[in-house]
PDB file of C-alpha atoms in Angstrom:
ATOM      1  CA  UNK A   1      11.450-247.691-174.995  1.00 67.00           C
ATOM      2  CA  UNK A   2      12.845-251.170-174.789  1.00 88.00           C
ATOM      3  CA  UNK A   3      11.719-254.669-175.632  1.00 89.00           C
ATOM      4  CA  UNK A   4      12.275-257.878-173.707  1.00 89.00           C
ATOM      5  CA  UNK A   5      11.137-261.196-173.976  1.00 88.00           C
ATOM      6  CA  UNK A   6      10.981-264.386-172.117  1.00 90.00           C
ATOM      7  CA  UNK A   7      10.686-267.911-173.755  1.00 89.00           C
ATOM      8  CA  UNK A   8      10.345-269.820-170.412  1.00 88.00           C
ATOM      9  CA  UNK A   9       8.314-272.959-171.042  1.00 85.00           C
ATOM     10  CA  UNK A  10       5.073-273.056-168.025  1.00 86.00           C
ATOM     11  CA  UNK A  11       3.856-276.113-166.711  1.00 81.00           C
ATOM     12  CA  UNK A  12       0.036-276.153-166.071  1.00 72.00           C
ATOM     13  CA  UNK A  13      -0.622-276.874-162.751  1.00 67.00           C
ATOM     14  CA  UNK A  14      -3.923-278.145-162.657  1.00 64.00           C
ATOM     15  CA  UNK A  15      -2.927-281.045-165.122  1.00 63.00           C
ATOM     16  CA  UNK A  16      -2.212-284.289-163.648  1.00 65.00           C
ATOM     17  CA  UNK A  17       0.613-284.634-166.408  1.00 67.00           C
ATOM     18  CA  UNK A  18       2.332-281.452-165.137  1.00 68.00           C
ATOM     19  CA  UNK A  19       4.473-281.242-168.244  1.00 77.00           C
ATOM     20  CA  UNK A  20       6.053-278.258-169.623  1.00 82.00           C
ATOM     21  CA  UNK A  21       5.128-276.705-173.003  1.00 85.00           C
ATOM     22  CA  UNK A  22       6.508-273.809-174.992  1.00 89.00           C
ATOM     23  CA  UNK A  23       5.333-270.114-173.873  1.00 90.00           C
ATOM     24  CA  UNK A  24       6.555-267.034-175.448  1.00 93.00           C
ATOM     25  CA  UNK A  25       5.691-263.457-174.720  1.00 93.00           C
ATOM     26  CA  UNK A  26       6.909-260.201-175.951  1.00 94.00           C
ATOM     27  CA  UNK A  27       7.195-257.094-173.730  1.00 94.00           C
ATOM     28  CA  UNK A  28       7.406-253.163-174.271  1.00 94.00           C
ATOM     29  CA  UNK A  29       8.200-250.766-171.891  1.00 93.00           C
ATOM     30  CA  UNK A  30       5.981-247.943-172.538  1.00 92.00           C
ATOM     31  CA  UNK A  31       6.515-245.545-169.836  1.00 92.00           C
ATOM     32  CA  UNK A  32       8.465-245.566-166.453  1.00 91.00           C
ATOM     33  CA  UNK A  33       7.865-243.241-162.984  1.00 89.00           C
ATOM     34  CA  UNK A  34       8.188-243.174-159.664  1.00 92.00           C
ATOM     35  CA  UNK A  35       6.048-243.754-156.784  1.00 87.00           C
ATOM     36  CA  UNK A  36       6.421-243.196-152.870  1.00 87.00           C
ATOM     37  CA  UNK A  37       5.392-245.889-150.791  1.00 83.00           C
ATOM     38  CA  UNK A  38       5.392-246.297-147.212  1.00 81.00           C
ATOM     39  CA  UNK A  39       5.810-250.436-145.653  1.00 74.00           C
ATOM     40  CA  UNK A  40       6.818-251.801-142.512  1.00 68.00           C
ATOM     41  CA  UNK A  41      10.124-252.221-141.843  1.00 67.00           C
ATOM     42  CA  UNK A  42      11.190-256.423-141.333  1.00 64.00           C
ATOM     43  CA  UNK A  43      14.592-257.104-140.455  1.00 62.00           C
ATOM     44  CA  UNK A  44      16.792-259.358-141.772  1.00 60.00           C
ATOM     45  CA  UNK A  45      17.304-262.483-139.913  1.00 63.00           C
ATOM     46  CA  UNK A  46      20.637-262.958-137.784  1.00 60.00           C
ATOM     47  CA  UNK A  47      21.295-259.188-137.842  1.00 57.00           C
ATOM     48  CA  UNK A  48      21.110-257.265-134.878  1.00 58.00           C
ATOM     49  CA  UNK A  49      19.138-254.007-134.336  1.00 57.00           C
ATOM     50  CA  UNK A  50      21.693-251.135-133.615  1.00 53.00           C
ATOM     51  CA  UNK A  51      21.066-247.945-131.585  1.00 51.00           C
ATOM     52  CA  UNK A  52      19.034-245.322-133.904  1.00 52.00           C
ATOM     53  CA  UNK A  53      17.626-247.439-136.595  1.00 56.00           C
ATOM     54  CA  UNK A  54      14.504-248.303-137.554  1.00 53.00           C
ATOM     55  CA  UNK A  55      12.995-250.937-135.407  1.00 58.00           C
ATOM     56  CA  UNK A  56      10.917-253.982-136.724  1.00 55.00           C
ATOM     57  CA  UNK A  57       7.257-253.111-137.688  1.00 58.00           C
ATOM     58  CA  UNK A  58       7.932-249.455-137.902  1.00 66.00           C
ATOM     59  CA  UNK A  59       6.899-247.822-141.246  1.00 69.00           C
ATOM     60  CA  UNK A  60       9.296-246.139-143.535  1.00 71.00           C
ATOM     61  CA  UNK A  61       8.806-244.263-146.604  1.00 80.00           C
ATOM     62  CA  UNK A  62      10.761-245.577-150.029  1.00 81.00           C
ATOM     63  CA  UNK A  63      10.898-244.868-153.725  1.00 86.00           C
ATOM     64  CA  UNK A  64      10.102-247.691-156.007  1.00 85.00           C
ATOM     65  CA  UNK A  65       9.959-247.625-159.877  1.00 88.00           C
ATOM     66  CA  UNK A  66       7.270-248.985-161.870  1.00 88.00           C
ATOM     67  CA  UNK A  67       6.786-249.306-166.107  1.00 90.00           C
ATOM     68  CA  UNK A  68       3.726-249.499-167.788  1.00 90.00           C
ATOM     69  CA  UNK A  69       4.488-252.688-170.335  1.00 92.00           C
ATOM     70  CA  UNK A  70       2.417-253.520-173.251  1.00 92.00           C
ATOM     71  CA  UNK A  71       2.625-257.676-173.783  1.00 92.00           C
ATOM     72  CA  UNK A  72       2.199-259.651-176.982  1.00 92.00           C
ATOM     73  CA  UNK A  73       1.268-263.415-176.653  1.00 90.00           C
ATOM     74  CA  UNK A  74       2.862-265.693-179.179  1.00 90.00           C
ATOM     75  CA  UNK A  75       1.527-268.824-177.003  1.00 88.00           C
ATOM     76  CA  UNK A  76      -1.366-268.996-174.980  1.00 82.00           C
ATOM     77  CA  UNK A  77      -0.827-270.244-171.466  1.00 83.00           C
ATOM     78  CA  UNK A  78      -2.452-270.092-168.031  1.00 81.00           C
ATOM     79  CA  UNK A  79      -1.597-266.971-166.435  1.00 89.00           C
ATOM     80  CA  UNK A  80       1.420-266.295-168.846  1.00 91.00           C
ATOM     81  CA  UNK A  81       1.744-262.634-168.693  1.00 91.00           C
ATOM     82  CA  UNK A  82       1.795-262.832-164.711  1.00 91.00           C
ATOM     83  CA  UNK A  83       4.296-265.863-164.773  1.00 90.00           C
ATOM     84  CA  UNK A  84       6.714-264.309-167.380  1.00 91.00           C
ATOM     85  CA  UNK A  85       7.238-261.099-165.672  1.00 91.00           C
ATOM     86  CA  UNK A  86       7.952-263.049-162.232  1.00 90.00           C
ATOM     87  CA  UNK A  87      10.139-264.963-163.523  1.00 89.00           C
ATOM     88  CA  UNK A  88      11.929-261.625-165.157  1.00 89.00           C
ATOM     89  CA  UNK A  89      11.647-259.928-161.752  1.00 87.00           C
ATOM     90  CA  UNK A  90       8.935-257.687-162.784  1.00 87.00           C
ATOM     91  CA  UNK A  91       6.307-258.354-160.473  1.00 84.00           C
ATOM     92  CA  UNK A  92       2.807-257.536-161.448  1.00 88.00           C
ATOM     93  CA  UNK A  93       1.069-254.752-159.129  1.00 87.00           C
ATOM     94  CA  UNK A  94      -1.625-255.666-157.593  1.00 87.00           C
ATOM     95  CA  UNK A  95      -0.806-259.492-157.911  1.00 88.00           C
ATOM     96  CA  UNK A  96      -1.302-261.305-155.031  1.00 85.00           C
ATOM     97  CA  UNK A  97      -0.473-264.380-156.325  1.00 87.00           C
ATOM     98  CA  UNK A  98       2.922-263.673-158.724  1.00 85.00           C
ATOM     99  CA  UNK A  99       3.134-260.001-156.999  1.00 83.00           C
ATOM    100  CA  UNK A 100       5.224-258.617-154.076  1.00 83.00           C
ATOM    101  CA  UNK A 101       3.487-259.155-151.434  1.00 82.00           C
ATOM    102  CA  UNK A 102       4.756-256.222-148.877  1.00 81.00           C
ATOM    103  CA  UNK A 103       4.791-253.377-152.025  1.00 84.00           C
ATOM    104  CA  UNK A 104       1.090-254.498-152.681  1.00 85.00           C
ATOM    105  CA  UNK A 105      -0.073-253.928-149.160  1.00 85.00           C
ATOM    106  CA  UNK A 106       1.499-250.783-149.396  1.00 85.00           C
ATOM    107  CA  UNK A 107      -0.090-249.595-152.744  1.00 85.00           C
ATOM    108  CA  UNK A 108      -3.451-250.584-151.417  1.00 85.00           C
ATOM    109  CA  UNK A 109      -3.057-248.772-148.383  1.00 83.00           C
ATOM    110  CA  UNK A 110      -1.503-245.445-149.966  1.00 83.00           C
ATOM    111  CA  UNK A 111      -3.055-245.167-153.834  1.00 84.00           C
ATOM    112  CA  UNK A 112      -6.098-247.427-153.124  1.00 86.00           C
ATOM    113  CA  UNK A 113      -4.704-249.832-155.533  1.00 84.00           C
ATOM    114  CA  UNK A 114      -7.784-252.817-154.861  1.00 84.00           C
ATOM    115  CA  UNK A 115      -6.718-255.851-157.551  1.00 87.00           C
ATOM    116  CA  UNK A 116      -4.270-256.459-160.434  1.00 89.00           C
ATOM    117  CA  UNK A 117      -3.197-253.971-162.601  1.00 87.00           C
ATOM    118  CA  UNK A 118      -3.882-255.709-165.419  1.00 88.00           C
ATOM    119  CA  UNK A 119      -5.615-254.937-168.777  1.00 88.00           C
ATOM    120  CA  UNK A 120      -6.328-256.667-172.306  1.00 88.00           C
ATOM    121  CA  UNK A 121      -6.639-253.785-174.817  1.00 89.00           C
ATOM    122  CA  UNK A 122      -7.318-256.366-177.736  1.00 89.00           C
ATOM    123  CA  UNK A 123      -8.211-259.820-177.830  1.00 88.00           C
ATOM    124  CA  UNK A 124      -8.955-262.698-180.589  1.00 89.00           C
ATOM    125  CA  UNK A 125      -9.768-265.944-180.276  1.00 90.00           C
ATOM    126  CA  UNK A 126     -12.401-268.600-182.351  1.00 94.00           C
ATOM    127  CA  UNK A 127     -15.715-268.427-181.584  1.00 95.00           C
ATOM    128  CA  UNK A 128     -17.004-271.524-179.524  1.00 94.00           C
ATOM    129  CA  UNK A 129     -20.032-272.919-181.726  1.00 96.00           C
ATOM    130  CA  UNK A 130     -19.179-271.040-185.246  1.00 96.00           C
ATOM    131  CA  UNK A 131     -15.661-271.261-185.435  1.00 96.00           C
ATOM    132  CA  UNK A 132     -15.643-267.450-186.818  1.00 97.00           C
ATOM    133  CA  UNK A 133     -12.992-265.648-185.426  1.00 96.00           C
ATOM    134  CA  UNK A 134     -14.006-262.894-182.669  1.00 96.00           C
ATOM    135  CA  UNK A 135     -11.421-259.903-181.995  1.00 95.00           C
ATOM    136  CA  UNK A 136     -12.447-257.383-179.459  1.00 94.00           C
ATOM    137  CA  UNK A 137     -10.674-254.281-178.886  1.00 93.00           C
ATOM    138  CA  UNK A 138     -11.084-251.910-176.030  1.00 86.00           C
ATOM    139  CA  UNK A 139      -8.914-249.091-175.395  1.00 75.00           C
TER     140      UNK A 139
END
């Protein structure tokens, strides 16, 4: 199991301010395991295609590692869980918008994976009129 963090302040986007304020999120990897996926193959640019390789657009089949994380929010940010792991280089699955584009594609097309792999097992937060404070939990 380990624990990492990232303290990188977010910037809202939709504010015409677009100033930075404090975001911190805890993370713990709680499992790790391997998949198979199969994506096209895109060349890199400037480097030429040699006799016997795979040729641009044909599909090849590759490992790729994935964790199961459980995140704690210490600030409360738009789209802070997605943004922190980006920015730590571990892209949510199913993201299309802080994902990996290519390794998305290629887990809808093999597993069926549909949206973002994403899941709040408890939340809290002040009730809007009352003030009382809510906290839902669902497994």
């Amino acid at each position: 199991e380990s624990v990492f963090e990232s303290r990188r302040p977010l910037s809202d986007k939709y504010s015409k301010a677009r100033t930075s304020r404090e975001a911190h999120t805890s993370f713990r990897t709680l499992a790790h395991f391997d998949i198979e996926i199969e994506e096209p193959f895109i060349p890199s640019r400037g480097v030429p295609e040699a006799e016997g390789v795979i040729l641009e657009g044909e599909a090849f089949r590759r490992n790729l590692t994935v964790s199961v994380v459980s995140a704690t929010l210490h600030t409360g940010r738009t789209h802070q869980i997605r943004r922190h792991l980006q920015n730590l280089a571990h892209h949510p699955l199913g993201d299309t918008s802080y994902g990996k584009g290519r390794i998305n594609d290629s887990l809808r097309a093999s597993y069926g994976l549909p949206r973002l792999c994403l899941h709040a097992a408890r939340m809290a937060f002040a009730h809007p009129l009352t003030g009382e404070r809510l906290e839902l939990h669902e497994p």
